[in-house]
Each structure stands twice: as C-alpha cells, then as structure tokens.
Amino acid sequence: MFDPTIFDNLKVVLEGHLYDLDAAQTIRVIGREDFIDLASMKRIFSMRIRREEGCCQAEISMTSVLSDFAGERFRLVEPGERPGAKLALRLDMPLRLCEHAAALHRAMEDRWAEEARIRHERSAEFVPDDGSGRSGGGHTDENGAYRIHIEFVRKIDESHIGDMESLLTHLVDSLIDADEVGERKRRTRDGE
C-alpha cells in the first residue's frame, strides 16, 4: 500500500485551502503545476492566484529533493537536516510598481521577515542599440515585470499543517498590499 510522503500530505492541504479560498471568492486560482524533475530528482508543486479586481498575481511553490524523500523513507538524514519541503512565494506585478519597492518591502518584511528571505527582481524588454544611433537602449514599463520573492529559511513538514491557513491568509494579505499600491498608482496616473 502507498504511504504518502510529507510532500504529498502538505500538497493536499495547501491545495485544499487555496481551492476553499477560490470557492469563497477571496481569490481566483489561475494556475496549478505538479512536476517531477527527473534530472535533479525533485518534486515541485505550485499554484498561482490573483484577486478578481487586482493587477498582481502570486505563486506559492513547494519543493522536495531526493535527500528529503530518502531521509523520510530510509532514515538517511545528514546531521542537522530533516526531511520536509522548501516553501517559496512570489508576487508578480507590473514593472511600474517597482517605484514603490521600499513601501512594498516594508510591508513584506512586517509580515514575513522572521521566517523568510525577501528579494526583489526587475526585468524589462529593450531594443539593443544597432550602432546607427537610431534605436535601442530604451525599455517600456508595459513590457516588464517586477517580482518579490519570499523564500522560507526552514523546511516545513506535517507539523506545520496547522499553520497553512494562516500562511495563506498572509499570502492573500501580501497580494492585497501589492494590488492596493497598483490601484493607487493607477488612480494617480488617471488623475482621479
């Protein structure tokens, strides 16, 4: 008989809570992926969400590697390690919101700093200079992205199942923070 792994148990709980939030119309689930990476022997599960009226999206992902599965099944654990899953969150926003990075960072730090590492990423399309002086070098805010990555320091396991609802509440609150910054920016731009 199949005995579910730590990863499987956490995935079922996480997925269930997110679909409950979707059914309550708090968020919309817009994507779900469940991979087994045979090259590195790891499992990756992720779900993407957004608010109905928001401009931002969030992704929650969970990863377990071969050493986690071996540690759980065969008790092959390195000293100081324990089997489990790494958890990460990502907020995806329009590039124009990166001018509010300091405020967003403070909001994320207030919510996550004790448990996670927070980093920001900005990317934008541009046209390379062709040497003629007629093109290139410029980028447009419309074709870029701003992301905030929230990477948890410690692995989670079944002892954290009771914390999943609270974790997802914090994720939704983080998404609301980002959407509110986006809405203020839109109203300012539109002169409301």
PDB file of C-alpha atoms in Angstrom:
ATOM      1  CA  MET A   1       0.000   0.000   0.000  1.00  0.00           C
ATOM      2  CA  PHE A   2       1.188   3.516  -0.833  1.00  0.00           C
ATOM      3  CA  ASP A   3       2.214   5.634   2.135  1.00  0.00           C
ATOM      4  CA  PRO A   4       2.012   9.341   1.216  1.00  0.00           C
ATOM      5  CA  THR A   5       5.163  11.390   1.669  1.00  0.00           C
ATOM      6  CA  ILE A   6       5.499  14.608   3.647  1.00  0.00           C
ATOM      7  CA  PHE A   7       5.371  16.416   0.306  1.00  0.00           C
ATOM      8  CA  ASP A   8       2.114  14.691  -0.717  1.00  0.00           C
ATOM      9  CA  ASN A   9       0.411  15.460   2.604  1.00  0.00           C
ATOM     10  CA  LEU A  10       1.444  19.127   2.527  1.00  0.00           C
ATOM     11  CA  LYS A  11       0.391  19.445  -1.123  1.00  0.00           C
ATOM     12  CA  VAL A  12      -3.126  18.137  -0.429  1.00  0.00           C
ATOM     13  CA  VAL A  13      -3.617  20.546   2.481  1.00  0.00           C
ATOM     14  CA  LEU A  14      -2.196  23.543   0.604  1.00  0.00           C
ATOM     15  CA  GLU A  15      -4.243  22.812  -2.496  1.00  0.00           C
ATOM     16  CA  GLY A  16      -7.424  22.303  -0.461  1.00  0.00           C
ATOM     17  CA  HIS A  17      -7.047  25.607   1.372  1.00  0.00           C
ATOM     18  CA  LEU A  18      -6.417  27.508  -1.875  1.00  0.00           C
ATOM     19  CA  TYR A  19      -9.448  25.985  -3.586  1.00  0.00           C
ATOM     20  CA  ASP A  20     -11.531  26.838  -0.478  1.00  0.00           C
ATOM     21  CA  LEU A  21     -10.412  30.477  -0.830  1.00  0.00           C
ATOM     22  CA  ASP A  22     -11.329  30.314  -4.521  1.00  0.00           C
ATOM     23  CA  ALA A  23     -14.783  28.907  -3.699  1.00  0.00           C
ATOM     24  CA  ALA A  24     -15.276  31.716  -1.148  1.00  0.00           C
ATOM     25  CA  GLN A  25     -14.315  34.184  -3.940  1.00  0.00           C
ATOM     26  CA  THR A  26     -11.453  35.602  -1.867  1.00  0.00           C
ATOM     27  CA  ILE A  27      -9.001  34.800  -4.681  1.00  0.00           C
ATOM     28  CA  ARG A  28      -9.030  33.081  -8.058  1.00  0.00           C
ATOM     29  CA  VAL A  29      -6.801  30.081  -8.700  1.00  0.00           C
ATOM     30  CA  ILE A  30      -5.346  30.737 -12.160  1.00  0.00           C
ATOM     31  CA  GLY A  31      -2.727  28.015 -12.419  1.00  0.00           C
ATOM     32  CA  ARG A  32      -1.542  24.753 -10.938  1.00  0.00           C
ATOM     33  CA  GLU A  33       1.599  22.750 -11.716  1.00  0.00           C
ATOM     34  CA  ASP A  34       2.870  19.478 -10.276  1.00  0.00           C
ATOM     35  CA  PHE A  35       6.253  18.337 -11.631  1.00  0.00           C
ATOM     36  CA  ILE A  36       8.754  15.589 -11.104  1.00  0.00           C
ATOM     37  CA  ASP A  37      12.158  16.757 -12.331  1.00  0.00           C
ATOM     38  CA  LEU A  38      13.970  13.571 -13.322  1.00  0.00           C
ATOM     39  CA  ALA A  39      17.268  15.369 -13.973  1.00  0.00           C
ATOM     40  CA  SER A  40      17.635  16.548 -10.383  1.00  0.00           C
ATOM     41  CA  MET A  41      15.209  14.080  -8.769  1.00  0.00           C
ATOM     42  CA  LYS A  42      12.960  16.635  -7.127  1.00  0.00           C
ATOM     43  CA  ARG A  43       9.247  17.378  -6.963  1.00  0.00           C
ATOM     44  CA  ILE A  44       7.833  20.843  -7.449  1.00  0.00           C
ATOM     45  CA  PHE A  45       4.244  21.850  -6.793  1.00  0.00           C
ATOM     46  CA  SER A  46       2.965  25.371  -7.394  1.00  0.00           C
ATOM     47  CA  MET A  47      -0.304  27.267  -7.609  1.00  0.00           C
ATOM     48  CA  ARG A  48      -0.900  30.745  -8.986  1.00  0.00           C
ATOM     49  CA  ILE A  49      -3.596  33.050  -7.650  1.00  0.00           C
ATOM     50  CA  ARG A  50      -4.926  36.550  -8.163  1.00  0.00           C
ATOM     51  CA  ARG A  51      -7.689  38.736  -6.815  1.00  0.00           C
ATOM     52  CA  GLU A  52     -10.620  39.382  -9.143  1.00  0.00           C
ATOM     53  CA  GLU A  53     -10.041  43.136  -9.215  1.00  0.00           C
ATOM     54  CA  GLY A  54      -6.245  43.161  -8.840  1.00  0.00           C
ATOM     55  CA  CYS A  55      -3.349  43.747 -11.208  1.00  0.00           C
ATOM     56  CA  CYS A  56      -0.949  41.444  -9.354  1.00  0.00           C
ATOM     57  CA  GLN A  57      -0.555  37.685  -9.126  1.00  0.00           C
ATOM     58  CA  ALA A  58       1.013  35.418  -6.523  1.00  0.00           C
ATOM     59  CA  GLU A  59       2.559  31.989  -6.723  1.00  0.00           C
ATOM     60  CA  ILE A  60       3.173  29.591  -3.871  1.00  0.00           C
ATOM     61  CA  SER A  61       5.550  26.739  -4.566  1.00  0.00           C
ATOM     62  CA  MET A  62       6.804  23.775  -2.616  1.00  0.00           C
ATOM     63  CA  THR A  63       9.885  21.703  -3.480  1.00  0.00           C
ATOM     64  CA  SER A  64      11.302  18.440  -2.125  1.00  0.00           C
ATOM     65  CA  VAL A  65      14.540  16.863  -3.307  1.00  0.00           C
ATOM     66  CA  LEU A  66      15.812  13.299  -3.323  1.00  0.00           C
ATOM     67  CA  SER A  67      17.515  13.689   0.077  1.00  0.00           C
ATOM     68  CA  ASP A  68      14.138  14.635   1.608  1.00  0.00           C
ATOM     69  CA  PHE A  69      12.493  11.506   0.215  1.00  0.00           C
ATOM     70  CA  ALA A  70      15.444   9.279   1.208  1.00  0.00           C
ATOM     71  CA  GLY A  71      15.504  10.789   4.685  1.00  0.00           C
ATOM     72  CA  GLU A  72      11.830  10.132   5.131  1.00  0.00           C
ATOM     73  CA  ARG A  73      11.727   6.607   3.661  1.00  0.00           C
ATOM     74  CA  PHE A  74      15.073   5.182   4.717  1.00  0.00           C
ATOM     75  CA  ARG A  75      16.076   7.446   7.613  1.00  0.00           C
ATOM     76  CA  LEU A  76      19.120   8.590   5.618  1.00  0.00           C
ATOM     77  CA  VAL A  77      19.467  12.072   7.034  1.00  0.00           C
ATOM     78  CA  GLU A  78      22.539  14.290   7.209  1.00  0.00           C
ATOM     79  CA  PRO A  79      23.360  15.591  10.710  1.00  0.00           C
ATOM     80  CA  GLY A  80      21.351  18.748  11.393  1.00  0.00           C
ATOM     81  CA  GLU A  81      18.972  18.077   8.491  1.00  0.00           C
ATOM     82  CA  ARG A  82      15.437  16.756   8.478  1.00  0.00           C
ATOM     83  CA  PRO A  83      13.160  15.709   5.640  1.00  0.00           C
ATOM     84  CA  GLY A  84      10.496  18.128   4.504  1.00  0.00           C
ATOM     85  CA  ALA A  85       9.730  20.653   1.783  1.00  0.00           C
ATOM     86  CA  LYS A  86      11.016  24.132   0.942  1.00  0.00           C
ATOM     87  CA  LEU A  87       8.324  26.752   0.565  1.00  0.00           C
ATOM     88  CA  ALA A  88       8.563  29.896  -1.566  1.00  0.00           C
ATOM     89  CA  LEU A  89       6.168  32.680  -2.519  1.00  0.00           C
ATOM     90  CA  ARG A  90       6.380  35.086  -5.422  1.00  0.00           C
ATOM     91  CA  LEU A  91       4.400  38.232  -6.160  1.00  0.00           C
ATOM     92  CA  ASP A  92       4.288  39.282  -9.839  1.00  0.00           C
ATOM     93  CA  MET A  93       3.438  42.904 -10.591  1.00  0.00           C
ATOM     94  CA  PRO A  94       3.618  45.389 -13.450  1.00  0.00           C
ATOM     95  CA  LEU A  95       7.080  46.968 -13.726  1.00  0.00           C
ATOM     96  CA  ARG A  96       5.667  50.413 -12.957  1.00  0.00           C
ATOM     97  CA  LEU A  97       5.132  49.315  -9.330  1.00  0.00           C
ATOM     98  CA  CYS A  98       8.869  48.940  -8.687  1.00  0.00           C
ATOM     99  CA  GLU A  99       8.993  52.652  -7.848  1.00  0.00           C
ATOM    100  CA  HIS A 100       7.111  51.625  -4.680  1.00  0.00           C
ATOM    101  CA  ALA A 101       9.629  48.896  -3.824  1.00  0.00           C
ATOM    102  CA  ALA A 102      10.579  50.446  -0.469  1.00  0.00           C
ATOM    103  CA  ALA A 103       6.966  50.555   0.751  1.00  0.00           C
ATOM    104  CA  LEU A 104       6.283  47.051  -0.538  1.00  0.00           C
ATOM    105  CA  HIS A 105       9.485  45.761   1.064  1.00  0.00           C
ATOM    106  CA  ARG A 106       8.466  47.201   4.439  1.00  0.00           C
ATOM    107  CA  ALA A 107       5.028  45.577   4.154  1.00  0.00           C
ATOM    108  CA  MET A 108       6.578  42.203   3.251  1.00  0.00           C
ATOM    109  CA  GLU A 109       9.186  42.490   5.993  1.00  0.00           C
ATOM    110  CA  ASP A 110       6.496  43.227   8.585  1.00  0.00           C
ATOM    111  CA  ARG A 111       4.683  40.072   7.513  1.00  0.00           C
ATOM    112  CA  TRP A 112       7.494  37.628   6.644  1.00  0.00           C
ATOM    113  CA  ALA A 113      10.954  38.801   7.782  1.00  0.00           C
ATOM    114  CA  GLU A 114      11.358  36.446  10.742  1.00  0.00           C
ATOM    115  CA  GLU A 115      10.639  33.357   8.656  1.00  0.00           C
ATOM    116  CA  ALA A 116      11.791  34.221   5.152  1.00  0.00           C
ATOM    117  CA  ARG A 117      14.333  35.946   2.965  1.00  0.00           C
ATOM    118  CA  ILE A 118      12.835  38.691   0.780  1.00  0.00           C
ATOM    119  CA  ARG A 119      14.369  39.744  -2.507  1.00  0.00           C
ATOM    120  CA  HIS A 120      13.219  41.923  -5.379  1.00  0.00           C
ATOM    121  CA  GLU A 121      13.661  41.369  -9.098  1.00  0.00           C
ATOM    122  CA  ARG A 122      13.017  43.696 -12.010  1.00  0.00           C
ATOM    123  CA  SER A 123      13.051  42.767 -15.677  1.00  0.00           C
ATOM    124  CA  ALA A 124      12.265  44.759 -18.786  1.00  0.00           C
ATOM    125  CA  GLU A 125      12.412  44.284 -22.512  1.00  0.00           C
ATOM    126  CA  PHE A 126      14.665  46.587 -24.508  1.00  0.00           C
ATOM    127  CA  VAL A 127      15.871  47.040 -28.058  1.00  0.00           C
ATOM    128  CA  PRO A 128      19.659  46.795 -28.368  1.00  0.00           C
ATOM    129  CA  ASP A 129      21.465  49.703 -29.986  1.00  0.00           C
ATOM    130  CA  ASP A 130      22.269  48.683 -33.566  1.00  0.00           C
ATOM    131  CA  GLY A 131      25.171  51.145 -33.825  1.00  0.00           C
ATOM    132  CA  SER A 132      23.331  53.601 -36.048  1.00  0.00           C
ATOM    133  CA  GLY A 133      22.093  55.727 -33.184  1.00  0.00           C
ATOM    134  CA  ARG A 134      18.502  55.301 -34.404  1.00  0.00           C
ATOM    135  CA  SER A 135      17.300  52.652 -31.973  1.00  0.00           C
ATOM    136  CA  GLY A 136      17.865  50.825 -28.793  1.00  0.00           C
ATOM    137  CA  GLY A 137      18.611  51.222 -25.196  1.00  0.00           C
ATOM    138  CA  GLY A 138      15.106  52.133 -24.162  1.00  0.00           C
ATOM    139  CA  HIS A 139      12.651  49.951 -22.349  1.00  0.00           C
ATOM    140  CA  THR A 140       8.971  50.340 -21.737  1.00  0.00           C
ATOM    141  CA  ASP A 141       7.244  49.786 -18.428  1.00  0.00           C
ATOM    142  CA  GLU A 142       4.440  47.982 -20.242  1.00  0.00           C
ATOM    143  CA  ASN A 143       6.712  45.118 -21.277  1.00  0.00           C
ATOM    144  CA  GLY A 144       8.427  44.456 -17.966  1.00  0.00           C
ATOM    145  CA  ALA A 145       7.818  42.768 -14.674  1.00  0.00           C
ATOM    146  CA  TYR A 146       8.551  43.402 -11.023  1.00  0.00           C
ATOM    147  CA  ARG A 147       8.698  40.432  -8.674  1.00  0.00           C
ATOM    148  CA  ILE A 148       9.077  39.982  -4.965  1.00  0.00           C
ATOM    149  CA  HIS A 149      10.434  36.575  -3.933  1.00  0.00           C
ATOM    150  CA  ILE A 150       9.770  35.347  -0.402  1.00  0.00           C
ATOM    151  CA  GLU A 151      11.883  32.270   0.339  1.00  0.00           C
ATOM    152  CA  PHE A 152      11.365  30.487   3.637  1.00  0.00           C
ATOM    153  CA  VAL A 153      14.513  29.713   5.571  1.00  0.00           C
ATOM    154  CA  ARG A 154      13.428  26.410   7.120  1.00  0.00           C
ATOM    155  CA  LYS A 155      11.782  23.377   5.589  1.00  0.00           C
ATOM    156  CA  ILE A 156       8.215  22.574   6.524  1.00  0.00           C
ATOM    157  CA  ASP A 157       6.749  19.191   7.364  1.00  0.00           C
ATOM    158  CA  GLU A 158       3.498  17.727   8.676  1.00  0.00           C
ATOM    159  CA  SER A 159       3.935  19.539  11.999  1.00  0.00           C
ATOM    160  CA  HIS A 160       3.240  22.766  10.043  1.00  0.00           C
ATOM    161  CA  ILE A 161      -0.093  21.666   8.560  1.00  0.00           C
ATOM    162  CA  GLY A 162      -1.961  23.665  11.201  1.00  0.00           C
ATOM    163  CA  ASP A 163      -0.107  26.802  10.049  1.00  0.00           C
ATOM    164  CA  MET A 164      -1.174  26.518   6.386  1.00  0.00           C
ATOM    165  CA  GLU A 165      -4.377  28.531   6.743  1.00  0.00           C
ATOM    166  CA  SER A 166      -2.520  31.367   8.482  1.00  0.00           C
ATOM    167  CA  LEU A 167       0.263  31.249   5.887  1.00  0.00           C
ATOM    168  CA  LEU A 168      -2.249  31.564   3.046  1.00  0.00           C
ATOM    169  CA  THR A 169      -4.007  34.431   4.843  1.00  0.00           C
ATOM    170  CA  HIS A 170      -0.642  36.241   4.950  1.00  0.00           C
ATOM    171  CA  LEU A 171      -0.121  35.461   1.254  1.00  0.00           C
ATOM    172  CA  VAL A 172      -3.522  36.933   0.356  1.00  0.00           C
ATOM    173  CA  ASP A 173      -2.772  39.983   2.541  1.00  0.00           C
ATOM    174  CA  SER A 174       0.544  40.428   0.698  1.00  0.00           C
ATOM    175  CA  LEU A 175      -1.312  40.242  -2.610  1.00  0.00           C
ATOM    176  CA  ILE A 176      -3.794  42.851  -1.354  1.00  0.00           C
ATOM    177  CA  ASP A 177      -0.880  45.146  -0.346  1.00  0.00           C
ATOM    178  CA  ALA A 178       0.598  44.887  -3.855  1.00  0.00           C
ATOM    179  CA  ASP A 179      -2.788  45.393  -5.535  1.00  0.00           C
ATOM    180  CA  GLU A 180      -3.516  48.466  -3.387  1.00  0.00           C
ATOM    181  CA  VAL A 181      -0.201  50.033  -4.402  1.00  0.00           C
ATOM    182  CA  GLY A 182      -1.104  49.279  -8.028  1.00  0.00           C
ATOM    183  CA  GLU A 183      -4.564  50.810  -7.647  1.00  0.00           C
ATOM    184  CA  ARG A 184      -3.158  53.989  -6.025  1.00  0.00           C
ATOM    185  CA  LYS A 185      -0.650  54.239  -8.875  1.00  0.00           C
ATOM    186  CA  ARG A 186      -3.422  53.791 -11.494  1.00  0.00           C
ATOM    187  CA  ARG A 187      -5.649  56.442  -9.838  1.00  0.00           C
ATOM    188  CA  THR A 188      -2.734  58.885  -9.702  1.00  0.00           C
ATOM    189  CA  ARG A 189      -1.896  58.245 -13.355  1.00  0.00           C
ATOM    190  CA  ASP A 190      -5.550  58.625 -14.417  1.00  0.00           C
ATOM    191  CA  GLY A 191      -5.948  61.830 -12.362  1.00  0.00           C
ATOM    192  CA  GLU A 192      -8.741  60.511 -10.118  1.00  0.00           C
TER     193      GLU A 192
END
